[in-house]
């Protein structure tokens, strides 16, 4: 039982045959006792659970710089004023019809540098897999991915003016030492995990043998990172897990299956993350973009039944230049709550 709940129990005990003065003195004593217990437990490495907030956003800025950059920068200012612990950008920092140029990448690095708190970025399909398109400049997607890994990810720290300390898969899984973008960190008994899962069916496309090879290698890394997250959460008794990635994984749904055999999300989400989340039974949130429409719901099922402990947040994007402030309160029945932020 937490100190807070103990105090509530004590303060609400029936008071019989006490004068008003005696009751006030008893209340004052209990308040002082709460202060002493709080200080004592803090010194022992135990803390009273407190709520905290972070911001999720993605699929922006889209379009012509002169038209979109101003509203996006105003949104970043709004985010900074809200003083979140950190922000997560779930990818697609450019539209699917704009150039994948070095200049574009440099502009987005400047935007991430505008966040006062740490900002964690996970790549989207517009950022590299779709760069082969002529209107994107006809780039080699794998070369663009190498550039993103080089420019946007540093060992042990996030982007932003006050970077978060974090751990990447490349640091702890020797078999996946190139996956610097798969990251995780802990905030107040909540584990946060980014996964490199992108739209365009996660790059599981028959158009290119190299794309298929890249997909299977990254899919294997993501599965290992997901399993590792649940093992860590179980070992350390974390109270919730938040996963963030770019793709709307429900887009591959068929009439018969949520994750058919041709889905690029079948192995990582359908056969790994969702079953492990159901078995873990504690609150899990999946944050993604891709569809550009705000959703905060529980759409995921296993064997036709909704998984009650899994919540989905899809962030707005494209022309809807808003972010989502997420508050986590482990003391509440509904652990996650949201608030939309606009420029």
mmCIF file of N, CA, C and O in Angstrom, residues 12 23 36 43 109 120 138 140 146 194-195 234 243 253 258-259 264 267 287 309-310 325-326:
data_model
loop_
_atom_site.group_PDB
_atom_site.id
_atom_site.type_symbol
_atom_site.label_atom_id
_atom_site.label_comp_id
_atom_site.label_asym_id
_atom_site.label_seq_id
_atom_site.Cartn_x
_atom_site.Cartn_y
_atom_site.Cartn_z
ATOM 1 N N UNK A 12 -9.615 8.858 7.157
ATOM 2 C CA UNK A 12 -11.044 8.596 7.015
ATOM 3 C C UNK A 12 -11.599 7.597 8.028
ATOM 4 O O UNK A 12 -12.753 7.190 7.940
ATOM 5 N N UNK A 23 -9.939 16.338 17.160
ATOM 6 C CA UNK A 23 -9.931 15.860 15.778
ATOM 7 C C UNK A 23 -8.922 16.647 14.934
ATOM 8 O O UNK A 23 -8.187 16.086 14.130
ATOM 9 N N UNK A 36 6.849 12.797 7.186
ATOM 10 C CA UNK A 36 7.995 12.017 7.665
ATOM 11 C C UNK A 36 8.153 10.741 6.850
ATOM 12 O O UNK A 36 9.252 10.375 6.412
ATOM 13 N N UNK A 43 14.299 8.541 0.806
ATOM 14 C CA UNK A 43 15.686 8.221 1.101
ATOM 15 C C UNK A 43 16.010 6.767 0.859
ATOM 16 O O UNK A 43 17.149 6.401 0.603
ATOM 17 N N UNK A 109 16.255 18.187 -38.375
ATOM 18 C CA UNK A 109 17.126 18.192 -37.192
ATOM 19 C C UNK A 109 17.021 19.518 -36.456
ATOM 20 O O UNK A 109 17.028 19.564 -35.219
ATOM 21 N N UNK A 120 12.185 12.053 -28.644
ATOM 22 C CA UNK A 120 12.611 10.771 -29.192
ATOM 23 C C UNK A 120 11.918 10.591 -30.544
ATOM 24 O O UNK A 120 10.696 10.711 -30.639
ATOM 25 N N UNK A 138 14.121 10.059 -56.213
ATOM 26 C CA UNK A 138 14.694 8.822 -56.739
ATOM 27 C C UNK A 138 15.898 8.321 -55.982
ATOM 28 O O UNK A 138 16.846 7.775 -56.547
ATOM 29 N N UNK A 140 18.118 5.996 -53.192
ATOM 30 C CA UNK A 140 18.211 4.621 -52.713
ATOM 31 C C UNK A 140 17.701 4.607 -51.266
ATOM 32 O O UNK A 140 18.316 5.225 -50.389
ATOM 33 N N UNK A 146 20.562 4.703 -43.858
ATOM 34 C CA UNK A 146 21.883 4.847 -43.231
ATOM 35 C C UNK A 146 22.131 6.289 -42.806
ATOM 36 O O UNK A 146 22.695 6.549 -41.729
ATOM 37 N N UNK A 194 10.585 2.399 -28.375
ATOM 38 C CA UNK A 194 10.318 2.711 -29.775
ATOM 39 C C UNK A 194 10.659 1.493 -30.627
ATOM 40 O O UNK A 194 11.617 0.759 -30.348
ATOM 41 N N UNK A 195 9.849 1.304 -31.677
ATOM 42 C CA UNK A 195 10.030 0.199 -32.608
ATOM 43 C C UNK A 195 10.083 0.758 -34.024
ATOM 44 O O UNK A 195 9.264 1.606 -34.388
ATOM 45 N N UNK A 234 8.755 -7.347 -16.678
ATOM 46 C CA UNK A 234 8.437 -8.401 -15.711
ATOM 47 C C UNK A 234 9.494 -8.462 -14.614
ATOM 48 O O UNK A 234 9.177 -8.544 -13.421
ATOM 49 N N UNK A 243 4.585 1.643 -26.169
ATOM 50 C CA UNK A 243 5.319 1.393 -27.401
ATOM 51 C C UNK A 243 4.974 2.492 -28.405
ATOM 52 O O UNK A 243 3.811 2.896 -28.517
ATOM 53 N N UNK A 253 -5.471 -5.226 -42.401
ATOM 54 C CA UNK A 253 -6.544 -6.135 -41.972
ATOM 55 C C UNK A 253 -7.364 -6.627 -43.168
ATOM 56 O O UNK A 253 -7.700 -5.866 -44.077
ATOM 57 N N UNK A 258 -6.952 -10.158 -38.816
ATOM 58 C CA UNK A 258 -6.400 -8.829 -38.540
ATOM 59 C C UNK A 258 -4.989 -8.682 -39.109
ATOM 60 O O UNK A 258 -4.586 -7.588 -39.521
ATOM 61 N N UNK A 259 -4.234 -9.779 -39.116
ATOM 62 C CA UNK A 259 -2.853 -9.754 -39.614
ATOM 63 C C UNK A 259 -2.651 -10.934 -40.566
ATOM 64 O O UNK A 259 -2.090 -11.964 -40.174
ATOM 65 N N UNK A 264 2.935 -6.908 -43.286
ATOM 66 C CA UNK A 264 4.264 -6.651 -42.741
ATOM 67 C C UNK A 264 4.273 -6.462 -41.238
ATOM 68 O O UNK A 264 5.326 -6.206 -40.641
ATOM 69 N N UNK A 267 4.103 -10.709 -37.840
ATOM 70 C CA UNK A 267 5.011 -11.329 -36.874
ATOM 71 C C UNK A 267 5.262 -10.442 -35.654
ATOM 72 O O UNK A 267 5.211 -10.906 -34.511
ATOM 73 N N UNK A 287 1.348 3.755 -29.515
ATOM 74 C CA UNK A 287 1.230 5.073 -30.157
ATOM 75 C C UNK A 287 1.746 4.959 -31.588
ATOM 76 O O UNK A 287 2.826 4.420 -31.825
ATOM 77 N N UNK A 309 -6.427 -4.510 -21.719
ATOM 78 C CA UNK A 309 -5.348 -3.705 -21.136
ATOM 79 C C UNK A 309 -4.517 -2.980 -22.186
ATOM 80 O O UNK A 309 -3.528 -2.317 -21.851
ATOM 81 N N UNK A 310 -4.899 -3.070 -23.464
ATOM 82 C CA UNK A 310 -4.136 -2.434 -24.544
ATOM 83 C C UNK A 310 -4.924 -1.251 -25.106
ATOM 84 O O UNK A 310 -6.039 -1.413 -25.598
ATOM 85 N N UNK A 325 -1.067 15.524 -25.824
ATOM 86 C CA UNK A 325 -0.448 15.449 -24.505
ATOM 87 C C UNK A 325 -1.043 14.257 -23.767
ATOM 88 O O UNK A 325 -2.262 14.169 -23.579
ATOM 89 N N UNK A 326 -0.199 13.330 -23.383
ATOM 90 C CA UNK A 326 -0.629 12.108 -22.700
ATOM 91 C C UNK A 326 -0.240 12.193 -21.235
ATOM 92 O O UNK A 326 0.916 12.465 -20.909
#
